[in-house]
Short mmCIF file of N, CA and C in Angstrom, two decimals:
data_model
loop_
_atom_site.label_atom_id
_atom_site.label_comp_id
_atom_site.label_asym_id
_atom_site.label_seq_id
_atom_site.Cartn_x
_atom_site.Cartn_y
_atom_site.Cartn_z
N UNK A 1100 18.16 28.41 -71.73
CA UNK A 1100 19.12 28.72 -72.78
C UNK A 1100 20.49 28.15 -72.37
N UNK A 1101 21.16 27.49 -73.26
CA UNK A 1101 22.45 26.87 -72.91
C UNK A 1101 23.60 27.87 -72.84
N UNK A 1102 24.65 27.47 -72.14
CA UNK A 1102 25.89 28.24 -72.10
C UNK A 1102 26.66 27.93 -73.38
N UNK A 1103 27.09 28.96 -74.06
CA UNK A 1103 27.82 28.75 -75.32
C UNK A 1103 29.31 28.64 -75.05
N UNK A 1104 29.99 27.92 -75.94
CA UNK A 1104 31.45 27.78 -75.80
C UNK A 1104 32.13 27.87 -77.16
N UNK A 1105 33.35 28.37 -77.12
CA UNK A 1105 34.24 28.39 -78.29
C UNK A 1105 35.22 27.24 -78.15
N UNK A 1106 35.85 26.91 -79.25
CA UNK A 1106 36.93 25.93 -79.23
C UNK A 1106 38.24 26.69 -79.44
N UNK A 1107 39.19 26.50 -78.52
CA UNK A 1107 40.47 27.21 -78.62
C UNK A 1107 41.62 26.20 -78.60
N UNK A 1108 42.65 26.53 -79.36
CA UNK A 1108 43.84 25.68 -79.43
C UNK A 1108 44.86 26.23 -78.43
N UNK A 1109 45.45 25.32 -77.64
CA UNK A 1109 46.45 25.74 -76.66
C UNK A 1109 47.64 24.80 -76.69
N UNK A 1110 48.82 25.41 -76.56
CA UNK A 1110 50.05 24.62 -76.47
C UNK A 1110 50.28 24.21 -75.02
N UNK A 1111 50.99 23.12 -74.83
CA UNK A 1111 51.38 22.68 -73.50
C UNK A 1111 52.67 23.41 -73.15
N UNK A 1112 52.59 24.39 -72.26
CA UNK A 1112 53.76 25.20 -71.91
C UNK A 1112 54.84 24.39 -71.18
N UNK A 1113 54.44 23.30 -70.53
CA UNK A 1113 55.42 22.46 -69.83
C UNK A 1113 56.10 21.48 -70.79
N UNK A 1114 55.50 21.26 -71.95
CA UNK A 1114 56.09 20.39 -72.97
C UNK A 1114 55.93 21.05 -74.33
N UNK A 1115 56.82 21.99 -74.67
CA UNK A 1115 56.68 22.75 -75.92
C UNK A 1115 56.71 21.88 -77.18
N UNK A 1116 57.26 20.67 -77.08
CA UNK A 1116 57.33 19.79 -78.25
C UNK A 1116 56.02 19.05 -78.50
N UNK A 1117 55.15 19.00 -77.50
CA UNK A 1117 53.89 18.28 -77.65
C UNK A 1117 52.96 19.03 -78.61
N UNK A 1118 52.15 18.26 -79.30
CA UNK A 1118 51.18 18.87 -80.22
C UNK A 1118 50.14 19.64 -79.42
N UNK A 1119 49.71 20.79 -79.94
CA UNK A 1119 48.66 21.55 -79.24
C UNK A 1119 47.37 20.74 -79.16
N UNK A 1120 46.54 21.05 -78.17
CA UNK A 1120 45.24 20.40 -78.02
C UNK A 1120 44.16 21.47 -78.09
N UNK A 1121 42.95 21.02 -78.31
CA UNK A 1121 41.81 21.91 -78.43
C UNK A 1121 40.93 21.77 -77.18
N UNK A 1122 40.45 22.92 -76.69
CA UNK A 1122 39.69 22.95 -75.45
C UNK A 1122 38.43 23.79 -75.62
N UNK A 1123 37.41 23.46 -74.85
CA UNK A 1123 36.20 24.28 -74.80
C UNK A 1123 36.46 25.45 -73.87
N UNK A 1124 35.97 26.62 -74.26
CA UNK A 1124 36.11 27.83 -73.47
C UNK A 1124 34.78 28.56 -73.46
N UNK A 1125 34.27 28.90 -72.27
CA UNK A 1125 32.96 29.54 -72.17
C UNK A 1125 32.94 30.85 -72.94
N UNK A 1126 31.85 31.09 -73.63
CA UNK A 1126 31.66 32.30 -74.42
C UNK A 1126 30.49 33.08 -73.83
N UNK A 1127 30.75 34.30 -73.39
CA UNK A 1127 29.67 35.12 -72.85
C UNK A 1127 28.67 35.43 -73.97
N UNK A 1128 27.41 35.44 -73.62
CA UNK A 1128 26.35 35.70 -74.59
C UNK A 1128 25.52 36.88 -74.10
N UNK A 1129 26.13 38.06 -74.10
CA UNK A 1129 25.46 39.25 -73.62
C UNK A 1129 25.82 39.53 -72.17
N UNK A 1130 25.17 40.53 -71.61
CA UNK A 1130 25.40 40.88 -70.22
C UNK A 1130 24.13 41.47 -69.64
N UNK A 1131 24.07 41.48 -68.31
CA UNK A 1131 22.94 42.04 -67.59
C UNK A 1131 23.52 43.02 -66.58
N UNK A 1132 23.00 44.25 -66.54
CA UNK A 1132 23.53 45.22 -65.60
C UNK A 1132 22.62 45.36 -64.37
N UNK A 1133 23.09 46.14 -63.40
CA UNK A 1133 22.37 46.28 -62.14
C UNK A 1133 20.98 46.89 -62.34
N UNK A 1134 20.87 47.84 -63.26
CA UNK A 1134 19.59 48.49 -63.50
C UNK A 1134 18.56 47.50 -64.06
N UNK A 1135 18.99 46.68 -65.02
CA UNK A 1135 18.03 45.71 -65.58
C UNK A 1135 17.69 44.61 -64.57
N UNK A 1136 18.65 44.25 -63.72
CA UNK A 1136 18.34 43.28 -62.66
C UNK A 1136 17.32 43.86 -61.69
N UNK A 1137 17.47 45.14 -61.35
CA UNK A 1137 16.52 45.74 -60.42
C UNK A 1137 15.12 45.79 -61.02
N UNK A 1138 15.01 46.06 -62.31
CA UNK A 1138 13.70 46.05 -62.97
C UNK A 1138 13.09 44.65 -62.96
N UNK A 1139 13.92 43.66 -63.19
CA UNK A 1139 13.44 42.28 -63.20
C UNK A 1139 12.97 41.85 -61.81
N UNK A 1140 13.74 42.22 -60.78
CA UNK A 1140 13.35 41.88 -59.40
C UNK A 1140 12.05 42.59 -59.04
N UNK A 1141 11.95 43.88 -59.38
CA UNK A 1141 10.74 44.65 -59.07
C UNK A 1141 9.54 44.10 -59.82
N UNK A 1142 9.76 43.59 -61.03
CA UNK A 1142 8.68 43.02 -61.82
C UNK A 1142 8.05 41.80 -61.19
N UNK A 1143 8.79 41.12 -60.33
CA UNK A 1143 8.27 39.94 -59.65
C UNK A 1143 7.57 40.29 -58.35
N UNK A 1144 7.49 41.59 -58.03
CA UNK A 1144 6.89 42.03 -56.79
C UNK A 1144 5.91 43.16 -57.08
N UNK A 1145 4.88 43.26 -56.27
CA UNK A 1145 3.93 44.36 -56.46
C UNK A 1145 4.15 45.47 -55.45
N UNK A 1146 5.13 45.30 -54.56
CA UNK A 1146 5.27 46.27 -53.47
C UNK A 1146 6.50 47.16 -53.58
N UNK A 1147 7.46 46.84 -54.44
CA UNK A 1147 8.66 47.68 -54.55
C UNK A 1147 8.88 48.08 -56.01
N UNK A 1148 9.43 49.27 -56.16
CA UNK A 1148 9.73 49.76 -57.51
C UNK A 1148 11.14 49.36 -57.90
N UNK A 1149 11.44 49.45 -59.19
CA UNK A 1149 12.79 49.15 -59.64
C UNK A 1149 13.78 50.16 -59.05
N UNK A 1150 13.35 51.39 -58.82
CA UNK A 1150 14.22 52.39 -58.20
C UNK A 1150 14.57 51.99 -56.77
N UNK A 1151 13.60 51.47 -56.02
CA UNK A 1151 13.85 51.01 -54.66
C UNK A 1151 14.84 49.85 -54.66
N UNK A 1152 14.62 48.90 -55.55
CA UNK A 1152 15.52 47.74 -55.63
C UNK A 1152 16.93 48.19 -56.00
N UNK A 1153 17.04 49.07 -56.98
CA UNK A 1153 18.35 49.57 -57.40
C UNK A 1153 19.06 50.27 -56.25
N UNK A 1154 18.33 51.06 -55.47
CA UNK A 1154 18.92 51.74 -54.32
C UNK A 1154 19.46 50.74 -53.31
N UNK A 1155 18.70 49.68 -53.05
CA UNK A 1155 19.16 48.66 -52.10
C UNK A 1155 20.39 47.93 -52.64
N UNK A 1156 20.39 47.58 -53.93
CA UNK A 1156 21.54 46.89 -54.51
C UNK A 1156 22.78 47.78 -54.49
N UNK A 1157 22.62 49.06 -54.77
CA UNK A 1157 23.76 49.99 -54.70
C UNK A 1157 24.31 50.08 -53.28
N UNK A 1158 23.42 50.13 -52.30
CA UNK A 1158 23.88 50.15 -50.90
C UNK A 1158 24.53 48.84 -50.51
N UNK A 1159 24.02 47.72 -51.05
CA UNK A 1159 24.65 46.42 -50.78
C UNK A 1159 26.10 46.42 -51.23
N UNK A 1160 26.35 46.94 -52.42
CA UNK A 1160 27.72 47.01 -52.94
C UNK A 1160 28.60 47.82 -52.00
N UNK A 1161 28.09 48.95 -51.51
CA UNK A 1161 28.87 49.80 -50.60
C UNK A 1161 29.21 49.09 -49.29
N UNK A 1162 28.21 48.44 -48.68
CA UNK A 1162 28.49 47.81 -47.38
C UNK A 1162 29.33 46.55 -47.53
N UNK A 1163 29.14 45.81 -48.63
CA UNK A 1163 29.99 44.63 -48.87
C UNK A 1163 31.44 45.09 -49.05
N UNK A 1164 31.64 46.15 -49.83
CA UNK A 1164 32.99 46.68 -50.03
C UNK A 1164 33.63 47.08 -48.71
N UNK A 1165 32.87 47.77 -47.86
CA UNK A 1165 33.41 48.21 -46.58
C UNK A 1165 33.80 47.02 -45.69
N UNK A 1166 32.95 46.01 -45.62
CA UNK A 1166 33.25 44.86 -44.76
C UNK A 1166 34.41 44.03 -45.31
N UNK A 1167 34.50 43.90 -46.64
CA UNK A 1167 35.64 43.20 -47.23
C UNK A 1167 36.93 43.96 -46.94
N UNK A 1168 36.89 45.29 -47.02
CA UNK A 1168 38.07 46.10 -46.73
C UNK A 1168 38.48 45.97 -45.26
N UNK A 1169 37.53 45.60 -44.39
CA UNK A 1169 37.84 45.36 -42.98
C UNK A 1169 38.30 43.93 -42.72
N UNK A 1170 38.43 43.14 -43.78
CA UNK A 1170 38.93 41.77 -43.63
C UNK A 1170 37.89 40.74 -43.25
N UNK A 1171 36.63 41.09 -43.37
CA UNK A 1171 35.56 40.15 -42.98
C UNK A 1171 35.15 39.29 -44.17
N UNK A 1172 34.62 38.12 -43.86
CA UNK A 1172 33.93 37.28 -44.85
C UNK A 1172 32.50 37.80 -44.88
N UNK A 1173 31.99 38.09 -46.07
CA UNK A 1173 30.62 38.57 -46.21
C UNK A 1173 29.78 37.39 -46.68
N UNK A 1174 28.86 36.96 -45.83
CA UNK A 1174 27.99 35.83 -46.13
C UNK A 1174 26.62 36.35 -46.53
N UNK A 1175 26.24 36.07 -47.76
CA UNK A 1175 24.95 36.50 -48.27
C UNK A 1175 24.00 35.31 -48.42
N UNK A 1176 23.92 34.53 -47.37
CA UNK A 1176 22.97 33.42 -47.32
C UNK A 1176 23.13 32.45 -48.47
N UNK A 1177 22.01 32.13 -49.13
CA UNK A 1177 22.01 31.16 -50.22
C UNK A 1177 22.72 31.67 -51.47
N UNK A 1178 22.97 32.99 -51.53
CA UNK A 1178 23.68 33.53 -52.68
C UNK A 1178 25.14 33.08 -52.66
N UNK A 1179 25.80 33.23 -51.52
CA UNK A 1179 27.19 32.80 -51.40
C UNK A 1179 28.00 33.73 -50.51
N UNK A 1180 29.31 33.50 -50.46
CA UNK A 1180 30.21 34.24 -49.59
C UNK A 1180 31.30 34.93 -50.40
N UNK A 1181 31.69 36.11 -49.94
CA UNK A 1181 32.79 36.87 -50.52
C UNK A 1181 33.90 37.00 -49.49
N UNK A 1182 35.15 36.93 -49.95
CA UNK A 1182 36.29 37.08 -49.06
C UNK A 1182 37.49 37.57 -49.86
N UNK A 1183 38.29 38.45 -49.25
CA UNK A 1183 39.50 38.93 -49.88
C UNK A 1183 40.60 37.89 -49.70
N UNK A 1184 41.37 37.65 -50.76
CA UNK A 1184 42.56 36.81 -50.64
C UNK A 1184 43.75 37.60 -51.18
N UNK A 1185 44.93 37.24 -50.72
CA UNK A 1185 46.15 37.94 -51.14
C UNK A 1185 47.19 36.93 -51.53
N UNK A 1186 48.17 37.38 -52.32
CA UNK A 1186 49.35 36.57 -52.61
C UNK A 1186 50.55 37.46 -52.37
N UNK A 1187 51.65 36.82 -51.97
CA UNK A 1187 52.84 37.60 -51.63
C UNK A 1187 54.09 36.89 -52.10
N UNK A 1188 55.18 37.65 -52.12
CA UNK A 1188 56.49 37.06 -52.35
C UNK A 1188 56.90 36.37 -51.06
N UNK A 1189 57.78 35.38 -51.17
CA UNK A 1189 58.25 34.66 -50.01
C UNK A 1189 59.39 35.37 -49.30
N UNK A 1190 59.59 34.99 -48.05
CA UNK A 1190 60.70 35.53 -47.25
C UNK A 1190 61.40 34.37 -46.56
N UNK A 1191 62.65 34.59 -46.16
CA UNK A 1191 63.44 33.53 -45.54
C UNK A 1191 62.93 33.17 -44.15
N UNK A 1192 62.37 34.15 -43.43
CA UNK A 1192 61.84 33.89 -42.08
C UNK A 1192 60.48 34.54 -41.94
N UNK A 1193 59.71 34.07 -40.95
CA UNK A 1193 58.39 34.65 -40.69
C UNK A 1193 58.51 36.11 -40.29
N UNK A 1194 59.56 36.45 -39.57
CA UNK A 1194 59.75 37.83 -39.12
C UNK A 1194 59.95 38.80 -40.28
N UNK A 1195 60.44 38.30 -41.39
CA UNK A 1195 60.70 39.16 -42.55
C UNK A 1195 59.48 39.35 -43.44
N UNK A 1196 58.37 38.70 -43.12
CA UNK A 1196 57.15 38.86 -43.91
C UNK A 1196 56.46 40.13 -43.45
N UNK A 1197 56.34 41.07 -44.38
CA UNK A 1197 55.64 42.34 -44.11
C UNK A 1197 54.66 42.61 -45.24
N UNK A 1198 53.85 43.62 -45.06
CA UNK A 1198 52.86 43.96 -46.09
C UNK A 1198 53.52 44.39 -47.40
N UNK A 1199 54.78 44.78 -47.35
CA UNK A 1199 55.46 45.19 -48.59
C UNK A 1199 55.67 44.01 -49.53
N UNK A 1200 55.58 42.79 -49.02
CA UNK A 1200 55.75 41.60 -49.87
C UNK A 1200 54.44 41.21 -50.59
N UNK A 1201 53.32 41.80 -50.19
CA UNK A 1201 52.04 41.48 -50.83
C UNK A 1201 52.05 42.09 -52.22
N UNK A 1202 51.83 41.23 -53.23
CA UNK A 1202 51.91 41.70 -54.60
C UNK A 1202 50.58 41.67 -55.34
N UNK A 1203 49.59 41.01 -54.77
CA UNK A 1203 48.31 40.91 -55.47
C UNK A 1203 47.19 40.66 -54.48
N UNK A 1204 45.99 41.07 -54.85
CA UNK A 1204 44.81 40.75 -54.05
C UNK A 1204 43.63 40.52 -54.99
N UNK A 1205 42.63 39.85 -54.50
CA UNK A 1205 41.42 39.63 -55.29
C UNK A 1205 40.29 39.27 -54.35
N UNK A 1206 39.09 39.28 -54.88
CA UNK A 1206 37.92 38.89 -54.11
C UNK A 1206 37.51 37.50 -54.57
N UNK A 1207 37.45 36.58 -53.63
CA UNK A 1207 36.97 35.23 -53.93
C UNK A 1207 35.48 35.16 -53.64
N UNK A 1208 34.77 34.47 -54.51
CA UNK A 1208 33.34 34.23 -54.31
C UNK A 1208 33.11 32.74 -54.25
N UNK A 1209 32.45 32.29 -53.20
CA UNK A 1209 32.07 30.89 -53.06
C UNK A 1209 30.55 30.83 -53.14
N UNK A 1210 30.02 30.28 -54.23
CA UNK A 1210 28.57 30.29 -54.41
C UNK A 1210 27.85 29.43 -53.38
N UNK A 1211 26.62 29.82 -53.08
CA UNK A 1211 25.76 29.04 -52.20
C UNK A 1211 25.20 27.82 -52.92
N UNK A 1212 24.41 27.06 -52.19
CA UNK A 1212 23.89 25.79 -52.70
C UNK A 1212 23.08 25.94 -53.98
N UNK A 1213 22.23 26.96 -54.07
CA UNK A 1213 21.39 27.12 -55.26
C UNK A 1213 22.23 27.38 -56.50
N UNK A 1214 23.26 28.21 -56.38
CA UNK A 1214 24.12 28.48 -57.54
C UNK A 1214 24.95 27.24 -57.89
N UNK A 1215 25.42 26.51 -56.90
CA UNK A 1215 26.17 25.28 -57.20
C UNK A 1215 25.28 24.27 -57.90
N UNK A 1216 24.03 24.17 -57.44
CA UNK A 1216 23.09 23.25 -58.08
C UNK A 1216 22.83 23.64 -59.53
N UNK A 1217 22.74 24.95 -59.81
CA UNK A 1217 22.54 25.42 -61.17
C UNK A 1217 23.68 24.95 -62.06
N UNK A 1218 24.91 24.97 -61.54
CA UNK A 1218 26.06 24.54 -62.34
C UNK A 1218 25.95 23.07 -62.75
N UNK A 1219 25.36 22.26 -61.89
CA UNK A 1219 25.26 20.83 -62.20
C UNK A 1219 24.20 20.52 -63.25
N UNK A 1220 23.34 21.49 -63.57
CA UNK A 1220 22.27 21.23 -64.54
C UNK A 1220 22.44 22.04 -65.83
N UNK A 1221 23.58 22.70 -66.00
CA UNK A 1221 23.81 23.51 -67.20
C UNK A 1221 23.79 22.66 -68.47
N UNK A 1222 23.30 23.25 -69.52
CA UNK A 1222 23.39 22.67 -70.86
C UNK A 1222 24.39 23.50 -71.65
N UNK A 1223 25.06 22.90 -72.61
CA UNK A 1223 26.10 23.57 -73.37
C UNK A 1223 25.81 23.50 -74.86
N UNK A 1224 26.26 24.53 -75.57
CA UNK A 1224 26.06 24.59 -77.02
C UNK A 1224 27.29 25.26 -77.64
N UNK A 1225 27.81 24.65 -78.69
CA UNK A 1225 28.96 25.23 -79.39
C UNK A 1225 28.55 26.54 -80.04
N UNK A 1226 29.36 27.56 -79.84
CA UNK A 1226 29.08 28.88 -80.42
C UNK A 1226 29.39 28.86 -81.90
N UNK A 1227 28.43 29.35 -82.69
CA UNK A 1227 28.68 29.45 -84.12
C UNK A 1227 28.37 30.88 -84.55
N UNK A 1228 29.24 31.42 -85.34
CA UNK A 1228 29.11 32.84 -85.74
C UNK A 1228 28.13 33.01 -86.84
#
């Protein structure tokens, strides 16, 4: 199934006099939650139940959160890597940089080879209502 996209008009904020241009923007087509993923994973196996898979995935979230909070890179093999990144306000000297200048944080995900390969083979389809 192809990835759907909308067409959106955007102004050039660096050149307000320029004519707006139109861009493709990915459109989500539904969602999949942890419970349905666990059922799907269990369906491909004869030895584990969806409840067992869900329990493992819930524990994975807990331990990944704990290790990220400890400043570690979490490497999940072919799935990819997670790492916390921060942004801060600047200071005049290195000595003046403290945690009080940190204004934002986020989790970066770097996909593994299989997910990167999937991106190179995606098909696209314009979303129509």
